[in-house]
mmCIF file of C-alpha atoms in Angstrom:
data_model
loop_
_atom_site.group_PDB
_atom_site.id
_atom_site.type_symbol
_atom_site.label_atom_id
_atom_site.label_comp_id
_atom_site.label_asym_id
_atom_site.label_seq_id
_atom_site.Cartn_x
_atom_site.Cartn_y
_atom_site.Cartn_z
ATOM 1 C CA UNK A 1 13.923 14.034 -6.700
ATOM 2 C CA UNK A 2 11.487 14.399 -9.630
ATOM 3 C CA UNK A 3 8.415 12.905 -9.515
ATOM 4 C CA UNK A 4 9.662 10.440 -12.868
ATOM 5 C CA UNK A 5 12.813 9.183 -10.719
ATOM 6 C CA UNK A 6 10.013 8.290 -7.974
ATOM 7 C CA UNK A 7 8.107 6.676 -10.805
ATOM 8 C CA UNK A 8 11.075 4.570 -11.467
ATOM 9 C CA UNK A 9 11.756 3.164 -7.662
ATOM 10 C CA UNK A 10 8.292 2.209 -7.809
ATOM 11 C CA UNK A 11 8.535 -0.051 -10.763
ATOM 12 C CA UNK A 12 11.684 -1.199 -9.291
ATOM 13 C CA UNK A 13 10.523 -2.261 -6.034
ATOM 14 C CA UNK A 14 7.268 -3.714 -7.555
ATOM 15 C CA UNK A 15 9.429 -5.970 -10.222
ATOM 16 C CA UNK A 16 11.906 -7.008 -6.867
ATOM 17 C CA UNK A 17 8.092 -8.088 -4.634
ATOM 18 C CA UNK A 18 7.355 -9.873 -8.147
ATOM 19 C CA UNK A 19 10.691 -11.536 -8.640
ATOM 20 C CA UNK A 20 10.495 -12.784 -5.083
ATOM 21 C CA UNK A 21 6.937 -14.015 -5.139
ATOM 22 C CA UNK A 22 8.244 -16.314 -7.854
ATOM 23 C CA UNK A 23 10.694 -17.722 -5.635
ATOM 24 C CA UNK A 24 9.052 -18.511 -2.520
ATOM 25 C CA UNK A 25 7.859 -22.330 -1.680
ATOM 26 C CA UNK A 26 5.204 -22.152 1.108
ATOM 27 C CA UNK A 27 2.036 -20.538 1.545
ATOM 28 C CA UNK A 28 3.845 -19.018 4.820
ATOM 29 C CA UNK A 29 6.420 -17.183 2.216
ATOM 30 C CA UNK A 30 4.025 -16.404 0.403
ATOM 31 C CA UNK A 31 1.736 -14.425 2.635
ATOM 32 C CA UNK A 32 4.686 -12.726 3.744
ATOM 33 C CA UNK A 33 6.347 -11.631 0.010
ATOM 34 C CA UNK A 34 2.277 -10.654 -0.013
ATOM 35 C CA UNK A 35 2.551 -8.307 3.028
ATOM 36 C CA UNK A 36 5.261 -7.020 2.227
ATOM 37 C CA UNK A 37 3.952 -5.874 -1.317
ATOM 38 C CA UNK A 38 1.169 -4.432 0.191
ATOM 39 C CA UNK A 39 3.351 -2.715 3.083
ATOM 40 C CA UNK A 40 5.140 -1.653 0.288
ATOM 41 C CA UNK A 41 2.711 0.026 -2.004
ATOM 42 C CA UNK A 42 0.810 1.483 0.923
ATOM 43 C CA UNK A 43 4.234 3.238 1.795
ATOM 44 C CA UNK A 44 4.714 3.948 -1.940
ATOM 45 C CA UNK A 45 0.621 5.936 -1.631
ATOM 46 C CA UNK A 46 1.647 7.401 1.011
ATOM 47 C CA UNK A 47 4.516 9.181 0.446
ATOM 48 C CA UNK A 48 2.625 10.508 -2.668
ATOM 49 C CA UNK A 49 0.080 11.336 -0.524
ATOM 50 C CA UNK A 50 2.541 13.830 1.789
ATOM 51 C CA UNK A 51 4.226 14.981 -1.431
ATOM 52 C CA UNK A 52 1.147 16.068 -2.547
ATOM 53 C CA UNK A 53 -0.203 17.361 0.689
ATOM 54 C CA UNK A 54 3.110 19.306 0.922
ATOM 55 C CA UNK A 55 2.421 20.609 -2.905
ATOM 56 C CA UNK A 56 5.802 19.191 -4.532
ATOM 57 C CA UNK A 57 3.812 16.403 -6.312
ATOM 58 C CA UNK A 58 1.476 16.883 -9.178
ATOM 59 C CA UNK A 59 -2.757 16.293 -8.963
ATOM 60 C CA UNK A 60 -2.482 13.653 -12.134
ATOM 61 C CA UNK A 61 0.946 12.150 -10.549
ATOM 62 C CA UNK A 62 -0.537 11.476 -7.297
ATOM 63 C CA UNK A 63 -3.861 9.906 -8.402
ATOM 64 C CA UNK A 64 -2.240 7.479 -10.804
ATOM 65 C CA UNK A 65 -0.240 6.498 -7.873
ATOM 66 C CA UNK A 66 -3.132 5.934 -5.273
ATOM 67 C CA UNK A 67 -4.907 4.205 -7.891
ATOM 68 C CA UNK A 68 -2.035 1.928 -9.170
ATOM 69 C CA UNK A 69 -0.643 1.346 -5.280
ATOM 70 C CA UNK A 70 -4.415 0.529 -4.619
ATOM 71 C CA UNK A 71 -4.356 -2.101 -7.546
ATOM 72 C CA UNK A 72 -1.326 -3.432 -6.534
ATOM 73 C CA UNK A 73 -2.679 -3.685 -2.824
ATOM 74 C CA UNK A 74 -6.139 -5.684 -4.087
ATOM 75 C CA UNK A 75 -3.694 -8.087 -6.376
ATOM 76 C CA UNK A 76 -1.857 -9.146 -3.701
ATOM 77 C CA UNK A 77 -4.562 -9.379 -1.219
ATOM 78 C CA UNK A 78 -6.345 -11.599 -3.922
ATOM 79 C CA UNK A 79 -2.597 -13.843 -3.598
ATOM 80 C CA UNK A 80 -3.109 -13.928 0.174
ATOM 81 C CA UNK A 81 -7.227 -15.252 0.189
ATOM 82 C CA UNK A 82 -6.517 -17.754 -2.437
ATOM 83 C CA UNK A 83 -3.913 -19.573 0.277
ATOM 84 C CA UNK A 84 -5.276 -22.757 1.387
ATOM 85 C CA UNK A 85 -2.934 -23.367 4.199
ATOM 86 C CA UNK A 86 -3.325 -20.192 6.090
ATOM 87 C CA UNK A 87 -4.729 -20.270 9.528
ATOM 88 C CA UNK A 88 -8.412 -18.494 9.230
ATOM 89 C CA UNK A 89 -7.642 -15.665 11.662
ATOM 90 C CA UNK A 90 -4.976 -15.222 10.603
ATOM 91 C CA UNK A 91 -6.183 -14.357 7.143
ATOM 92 C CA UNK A 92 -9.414 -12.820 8.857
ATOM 93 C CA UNK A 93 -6.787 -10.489 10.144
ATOM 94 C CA UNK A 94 -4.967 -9.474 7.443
ATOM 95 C CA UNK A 95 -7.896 -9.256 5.500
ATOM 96 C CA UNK A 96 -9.093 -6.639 7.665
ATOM 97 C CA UNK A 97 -5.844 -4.878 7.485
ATOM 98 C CA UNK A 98 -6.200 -4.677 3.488
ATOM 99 C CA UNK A 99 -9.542 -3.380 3.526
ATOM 100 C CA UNK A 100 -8.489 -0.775 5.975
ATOM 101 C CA UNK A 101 -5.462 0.485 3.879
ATOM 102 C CA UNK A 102 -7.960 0.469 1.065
ATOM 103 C CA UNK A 103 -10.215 2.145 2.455
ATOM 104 C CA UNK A 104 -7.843 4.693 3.066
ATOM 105 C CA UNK A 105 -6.353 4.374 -0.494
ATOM 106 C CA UNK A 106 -9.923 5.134 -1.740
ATOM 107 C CA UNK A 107 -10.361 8.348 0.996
ATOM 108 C CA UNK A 108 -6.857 9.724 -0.052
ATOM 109 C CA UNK A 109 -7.907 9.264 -3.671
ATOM 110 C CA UNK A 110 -11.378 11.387 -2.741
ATOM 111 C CA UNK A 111 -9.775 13.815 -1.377
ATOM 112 C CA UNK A 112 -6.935 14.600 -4.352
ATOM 113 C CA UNK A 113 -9.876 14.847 -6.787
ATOM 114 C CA UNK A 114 -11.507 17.088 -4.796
ATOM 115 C CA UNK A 115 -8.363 19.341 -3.828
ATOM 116 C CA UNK A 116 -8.420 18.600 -0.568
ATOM 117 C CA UNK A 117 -4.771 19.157 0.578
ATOM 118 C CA UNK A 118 -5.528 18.343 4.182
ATOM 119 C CA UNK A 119 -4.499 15.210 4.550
ATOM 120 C CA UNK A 120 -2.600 14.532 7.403
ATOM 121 C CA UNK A 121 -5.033 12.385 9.186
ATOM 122 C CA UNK A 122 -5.782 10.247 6.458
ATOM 123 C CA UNK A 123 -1.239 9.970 5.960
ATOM 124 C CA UNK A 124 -1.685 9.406 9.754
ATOM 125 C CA UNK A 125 -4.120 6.549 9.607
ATOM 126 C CA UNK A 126 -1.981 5.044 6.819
ATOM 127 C CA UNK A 127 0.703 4.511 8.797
ATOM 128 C CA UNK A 128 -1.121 3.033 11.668
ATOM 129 C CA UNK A 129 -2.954 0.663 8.871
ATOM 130 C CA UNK A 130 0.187 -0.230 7.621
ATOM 131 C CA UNK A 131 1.724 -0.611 10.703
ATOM 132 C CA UNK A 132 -1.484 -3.071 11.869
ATOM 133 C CA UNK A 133 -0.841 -4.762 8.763
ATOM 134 C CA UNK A 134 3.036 -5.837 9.944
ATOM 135 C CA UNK A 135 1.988 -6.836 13.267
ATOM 136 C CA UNK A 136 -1.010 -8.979 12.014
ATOM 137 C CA UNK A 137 0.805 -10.542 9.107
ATOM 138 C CA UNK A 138 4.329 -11.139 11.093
ATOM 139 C CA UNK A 139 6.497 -9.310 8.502
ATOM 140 C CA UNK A 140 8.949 -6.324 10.192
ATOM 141 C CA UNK A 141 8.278 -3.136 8.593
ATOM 142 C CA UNK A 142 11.290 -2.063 6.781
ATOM 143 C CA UNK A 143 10.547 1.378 6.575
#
């Protein structure tokens, strides 16, 4: 698959989170359509991450992703603090979780400008972030 067909299933799962956003009624739905977004464009940074790490991605495709998934991650994260209803630790917690998988995000993005293809411990921490982020949020990872 071609890095523009990946290109596509990104917008297409991003316009599906955002079509579902609209629909949910409680701040509960909402945190979860949230998480799930961010699961979801961590995955997304990820997998550019290993494409790239593997060398079947492009340098410019791969940091337009990081930086796009990252966006997308800080967007809904925004949705999530601006909840009234949620519990405090519980948005303590997931707010820890985001600034993890950003922190990450922002690491991964380091290292493709710098050309450093070693990468498998920051894919690694990732998928524990993102993994964190299902158990502290509630939401099944899918993936």
């Amino acid at each position: 698959m071609d890095h523009r067909n990946v290109s596509k299933i990104h917008v297409s799962v991003l316009c599906l989170a955002a079509a579902l956003a609209g629909c949910s009624s409680s701040e509960s739905d909402q945190v979860s359509v949230q998480s799930k977004m961010i699961s979801s464009c961590s995955n997304s940074a990820r997998m550019a991450l290993e494409g790239w790490h593997l060398n079947q991605l492009p340098d410019a495709y791969v940091r337009q992703t990081l930086q796009s998934m990252q966006g997308n991650v800080e967007r809904a994260a925004s949705e999530i603090e601006a909840l009234r209803d949620v519990d405090t630790t519980q948005r303590e917690m997931l707010a820890r979780s985001v600034t993890d998988i950003v922190n990450l995000l922002r690491q991964a993005q380091s290292q493709v400008a710098h050309g450093d293809h070693d990468t498998a411990q920051t894919t690694l921490h990732l998928k524990d972030a993102i993994e964190g982020l299902s158990l502290t949020s509630g939401v099944k990872r899918s993936t």
